[in-house]
Short mmCIF file of C-alpha atoms and ligand atoms in Angstrom, two decimals:
data_model
loop_
_atom_site.label_atom_id
_atom_site.label_comp_id
_atom_site.label_asym_id
_atom_site.label_seq_id
_atom_site.Cartn_x
_atom_site.Cartn_y
_atom_site.Cartn_z
CA MET A 29 18.35 -7.15 32.32
CA LYS A 30 15.95 -4.28 32.08
CA ARG A 31 15.95 -2.73 28.66
CA THR A 32 16.68 0.96 28.67
CA LYS A 33 15.17 3.37 26.15
CA THR A 34 18.64 3.67 24.55
CA SER A 35 19.00 0.00 24.04
CA LYS A 36 15.38 -0.19 22.64
CA ASN A 37 16.28 2.63 20.21
CA TRP A 38 19.42 0.80 19.22
CA MET A 39 17.33 -2.34 18.59
CA HIS A 40 14.84 -0.47 16.40
CA GLU A 41 17.56 1.28 14.40
CA HIS A 42 19.24 -2.20 13.96
CA VAL A 43 15.96 -3.74 12.67
CA ASP A 44 15.59 -0.77 10.25
CA ASP A 45 19.10 -1.29 9.03
CA PHE A 46 18.39 -4.99 8.52
CA TYR A 47 15.53 -4.19 6.06
CA VAL A 48 17.55 -1.47 4.32
CA ASN A 49 20.41 -3.97 3.84
CA GLU A 50 18.02 -6.75 2.81
CA ALA A 51 16.39 -4.40 0.21
CA GLN A 52 19.86 -3.73 -1.29
CA ARG A 53 20.83 -7.39 -1.23
CA LEU A 54 17.67 -8.48 -3.02
CA GLY A 55 17.57 -5.59 -5.45
CA TYR A 56 14.53 -3.68 -4.21
CA ARG A 57 14.40 0.09 -4.39
CA SER A 58 13.31 0.48 -0.76
CA ARG A 59 12.74 -1.36 2.48
CA ALA A 60 8.92 -0.84 1.85
CA ALA A 61 9.13 -3.99 -0.31
CA PHE A 62 9.13 -6.14 2.86
CA LYS A 63 5.83 -4.58 4.11
CA LEU A 64 4.07 -5.91 0.98
CA LEU A 65 5.95 -9.23 1.10
CA GLN A 66 5.03 -9.66 4.76
CA ALA A 67 1.38 -8.74 4.05
CA ASN A 68 1.29 -11.29 1.30
CA GLU A 69 2.92 -13.88 3.45
CA LYS A 70 0.04 -13.45 5.91
CA TYR A 71 -2.91 -13.08 3.57
CA LYS A 72 -1.69 -14.68 0.28
CA PHE A 73 -3.39 -12.20 -2.09
CA LEU A 74 -0.71 -12.12 -4.91
CA LYS A 75 -1.88 -14.41 -7.61
CA GLN A 76 -0.65 -15.03 -11.20
CA GLY A 77 -2.84 -13.45 -13.83
CA SER A 78 -4.21 -10.68 -11.69
CA ARG A 79 -5.13 -7.16 -12.60
CA ILE A 80 -3.73 -4.84 -10.02
CA VAL A 81 -3.50 -1.11 -9.39
CA ASP A 82 -0.66 0.11 -7.17
CA LEU A 83 -1.42 3.62 -5.74
CA GLY A 84 1.42 5.71 -4.36
CA SER A 85 3.94 3.43 -6.08
CA ALA A 86 7.29 5.49 -6.14
CA PRO A 87 10.13 4.71 -5.81
CA GLY A 88 8.71 1.44 -6.89
CA SER A 89 9.51 -1.44 -4.54
CA TRP A 90 5.89 -2.69 -4.28
CA SER A 91 5.69 -2.67 -8.07
CA GLU A 92 9.04 -4.51 -8.15
CA VAL A 93 7.57 -7.20 -5.80
CA LEU A 94 4.50 -7.46 -8.08
CA SER A 95 6.64 -7.60 -11.23
CA LYS A 96 8.93 -10.31 -9.85
CA LEU A 97 6.26 -12.50 -8.21
CA ILE A 98 3.45 -12.32 -10.73
CA GLY A 99 4.46 -9.89 -13.40
CA GLU A 100 4.67 -12.20 -16.43
CA ARG A 101 1.02 -12.96 -16.67
CA SER A 102 -0.60 -10.06 -14.77
CA ARG A 103 -1.49 -6.51 -15.63
CA ILE A 104 -0.01 -3.96 -13.20
CA ILE A 105 -0.69 -0.26 -13.31
CA ALA A 106 1.13 2.04 -10.86
CA VAL A 107 0.34 5.71 -10.04
CA ASP A 108 2.40 8.29 -8.18
CA ILE A 109 2.69 12.01 -8.02
CA LEU A 110 6.49 11.56 -8.29
CA ALA A 111 8.38 10.11 -11.22
CA MET A 112 9.24 6.39 -11.15
CA GLN A 113 11.89 4.60 -13.15
CA ASN A 114 10.64 1.88 -15.45
CA ILE A 115 9.86 -1.56 -14.01
CA LYS A 116 9.32 -4.58 -16.23
CA ASN A 117 5.65 -5.57 -16.65
CA VAL A 118 4.44 -2.35 -14.88
CA GLU A 119 2.61 0.49 -16.60
CA PHE A 120 3.10 3.84 -14.86
CA ILE A 121 0.99 6.99 -14.66
CA GLN A 122 2.61 10.05 -13.10
CA GLY A 123 0.07 12.29 -11.41
CA ASP A 124 -1.77 13.36 -8.34
CA PHE A 125 -4.45 10.85 -7.49
CA ARG A 126 -6.65 13.50 -5.99
CA GLU A 127 -7.02 15.09 -9.43
CA GLU A 128 -10.01 14.03 -11.51
CA ALA A 129 -7.86 14.11 -14.74
CA VAL A 130 -5.43 11.54 -13.25
CA LEU A 131 -8.28 9.30 -12.13
CA LEU A 132 -9.74 9.52 -15.65
CA LYS A 133 -6.37 8.62 -17.24
CA LEU A 134 -6.13 5.58 -14.99
CA GLU A 135 -9.74 4.57 -15.80
CA ARG A 136 -9.20 4.88 -19.49
CA LYS A 137 -6.24 2.40 -19.14
CA LEU A 138 -8.50 -0.07 -17.41
CA GLU A 139 -10.63 -0.36 -20.49
CA ASN A 140 -13.75 -1.24 -18.55
CA GLU A 141 -12.12 -4.43 -17.17
CA GLN A 142 -12.41 -4.85 -13.46
CA LEU A 143 -9.46 -5.48 -11.06
CA ASP A 144 -8.48 -8.34 -8.67
CA LEU A 145 -6.50 -6.18 -6.29
CA VAL A 146 -6.00 -2.52 -5.33
CA ILE A 147 -3.05 -1.66 -3.05
CA SER A 148 -2.37 1.81 -1.70
CA ASP A 149 0.85 2.92 0.09
CA MET A 150 -0.04 6.60 -0.63
CA ALA A 151 1.08 8.88 2.22
CA PRO A 152 1.44 12.63 2.31
CA ASN A 153 4.80 14.30 2.93
CA ILE A 154 5.03 14.28 6.72
CA SER A 155 4.85 17.88 7.91
CA GLY A 156 5.15 17.01 11.59
CA ILE A 157 1.83 18.66 12.27
CA LYS A 158 -0.01 15.52 13.37
CA VAL A 159 -3.62 16.52 12.70
CA LYS A 160 -2.80 17.87 9.26
CA ASP A 161 -0.85 14.67 8.29
CA GLN A 162 -3.64 12.52 9.65
CA LEU A 163 -6.37 14.26 7.78
CA GLU A 164 -4.38 14.11 4.56
CA ILE A 165 -3.77 10.37 4.74
CA ILE A 166 -7.42 9.67 5.67
CA TYR A 167 -8.46 11.68 2.53
CA LEU A 168 -6.06 9.61 0.37
CA ASN A 169 -7.45 6.40 2.04
CA GLU A 170 -10.97 7.37 1.19
CA LEU A 171 -10.05 8.11 -2.45
CA ALA A 172 -8.31 4.68 -2.65
CA LEU A 173 -11.41 3.00 -1.07
CA ASP A 174 -13.76 4.66 -3.50
CA PHE A 175 -11.63 3.61 -6.36
CA SER A 176 -11.53 0.01 -5.09
CA LEU A 177 -15.38 -0.06 -4.70
CA LYS A 178 -15.83 1.13 -8.31
CA TRP A 179 -13.20 -1.09 -9.89
CA LEU A 180 -12.76 -4.26 -8.01
CA LYS A 181 -14.38 -7.55 -9.10
CA PRO A 182 -16.87 -9.05 -6.65
CA ASN A 183 -14.58 -10.84 -4.20
CA GLY A 184 -11.64 -8.53 -5.09
CA HIS A 185 -9.15 -7.49 -2.40
CA PHE A 186 -7.94 -4.14 -1.07
CA LEU A 187 -4.75 -3.31 0.95
CA VAL A 188 -4.27 0.17 2.22
CA LYS A 189 -1.75 1.98 4.43
CA SER A 190 -3.09 4.40 7.00
CA PHE A 191 -2.06 6.09 10.27
CA VAL A 192 -3.63 5.33 13.67
CA GLY A 193 -5.18 8.63 14.85
CA THR A 194 -8.16 10.96 14.15
CA ASP A 195 -10.79 9.43 11.97
CA PHE A 196 -8.88 6.16 11.50
CA GLU A 197 -11.60 4.15 13.30
CA LYS A 198 -14.23 5.90 11.11
CA PHE A 199 -12.41 4.96 7.97
CA LEU A 200 -11.95 1.37 9.17
CA GLY A 201 -15.73 1.26 9.77
CA GLN A 202 -16.28 2.43 6.09
CA VAL A 203 -14.08 -0.40 4.88
CA LYS A 204 -15.88 -2.96 7.01
CA ARG A 205 -19.23 -2.02 5.52
CA SER A 206 -17.95 -2.79 2.05
CA TYR A 207 -15.83 -6.00 2.46
CA LYS A 208 -16.60 -9.33 3.99
CA LYS A 209 -13.49 -9.70 6.02
CA VAL A 210 -11.36 -6.81 7.26
CA THR A 211 -8.17 -6.95 9.40
CA THR A 212 -5.59 -4.54 10.47
CA PHE A 213 -1.95 -5.47 10.37
CA LYS A 214 1.49 -3.91 11.30
CA PRO A 215 4.21 -5.70 9.35
CA LYS A 216 7.52 -6.41 11.10
CA ALA A 217 9.22 -4.17 8.48
CA SER A 218 7.12 -1.15 9.61
CA ARG A 219 8.94 0.97 12.12
CA ASP A 220 7.53 0.60 15.72
CA ARG A 221 7.73 4.29 16.27
CA SER A 222 5.48 5.10 13.32
CA SER A 223 1.75 5.18 13.63
CA GLU A 224 1.54 3.39 10.28
CA ILE A 225 -0.96 0.56 10.04
CA PHE A 226 -2.31 -1.52 7.09
CA ILE A 227 -5.83 -2.56 6.50
CA TYR A 228 -6.41 -5.71 4.50
CA ALA A 229 -9.94 -6.12 3.20
CA ARG A 230 -10.94 -9.23 1.33
CA ASP A 231 -13.96 -10.17 -0.72
CA LEU A 232 -15.65 -6.99 -1.82
CA LEU A 233 -19.40 -7.27 -1.06
CA ALA A 234 -21.78 -6.90 -3.88
CA ASN A 235 -23.59 -3.53 -3.72
C1 SAM B 26 5.56 5.39 1.32
S1 SAM B 26 5.67 5.98 -0.36
C2 SAM B 26 5.34 4.60 -1.28
C3 SAM B 26 6.39 3.58 -1.39
C4 SAM B 26 6.12 2.47 -2.42
N1 SAM B 26 5.05 1.70 -2.06
C5 SAM B 26 7.31 1.57 -2.68
O1 SAM B 26 7.26 0.45 -2.27
O2 SAM B 26 8.31 2.03 -3.25
C6 SAM B 26 4.29 6.98 -0.48
C7 SAM B 26 4.07 7.51 -1.93
O3 SAM B 26 2.78 8.09 -2.02
C8 SAM B 26 2.86 9.12 -2.98
N2 SAM B 26 1.72 9.97 -2.94
C9 SAM B 26 1.40 10.80 -1.94
N3 SAM B 26 0.26 11.54 -2.26
C10 SAM B 26 -0.10 11.13 -3.48
C11 SAM B 26 -1.13 11.53 -4.37
N4 SAM B 26 -1.99 12.43 -4.10
N5 SAM B 26 -1.20 10.89 -5.64
C12 SAM B 26 -0.31 9.98 -5.94
N6 SAM B 26 0.74 9.61 -5.17
C13 SAM B 26 0.84 10.16 -3.94
C14 SAM B 26 4.17 9.79 -2.65
O4 SAM B 26 4.66 10.58 -3.73
C15 SAM B 26 5.10 8.63 -2.27
O5 SAM B 26 5.83 8.19 -3.37
#
């Protein structure tokens, strides 16, 4: 039977509901948890004893995944412009990552010790004006990339959420120049209709 647009929409909503229900069932704050879990299933970057920064962490489901899977022996620092309720084993900084003062606060916390992993799910509030939203996420992507280049250990890893659109390829090229292996990935938990895409970059190249 040919699938109509309506039945496709129904399917997508159904899949969305599935992840919303699963998040509730497993005690995660949002369905976004499954994007990190699926990325980790594919690339296996979450390791005990890691030092990790989670950018754009609120409401906190990625941090919850980190806390549950590797929290006991790892150091996890999360940053968001919005408030986030406490999560065991996670240190939180509330502030706008675009601001120098917030970056400095985060850097002071790192106490000159490098990181194993930087993950960024930062995204602007969607205005609906495509070009504006796109430029805003690319700017956040570039800030996250710069931060990863400064703070990751050699061979450290970087996971970043972006949107396919203007300047995405240019940004991907920037990532490829700095890491040994770079792949793009759309987790099943990501809505088909969204232009969201993840870049996973492994093994930071020495400068
Ligand atoms: C898709 S949500 C992140 C969801 C999160 N990974 C989770 O699993 O709960 C995107 C987040 O990026 C944050 N954000 C956007 N711009 C930011 C900025 N300039 N500095 C810090 N956080 C920012 C938003 O406040 C929002 O909470």
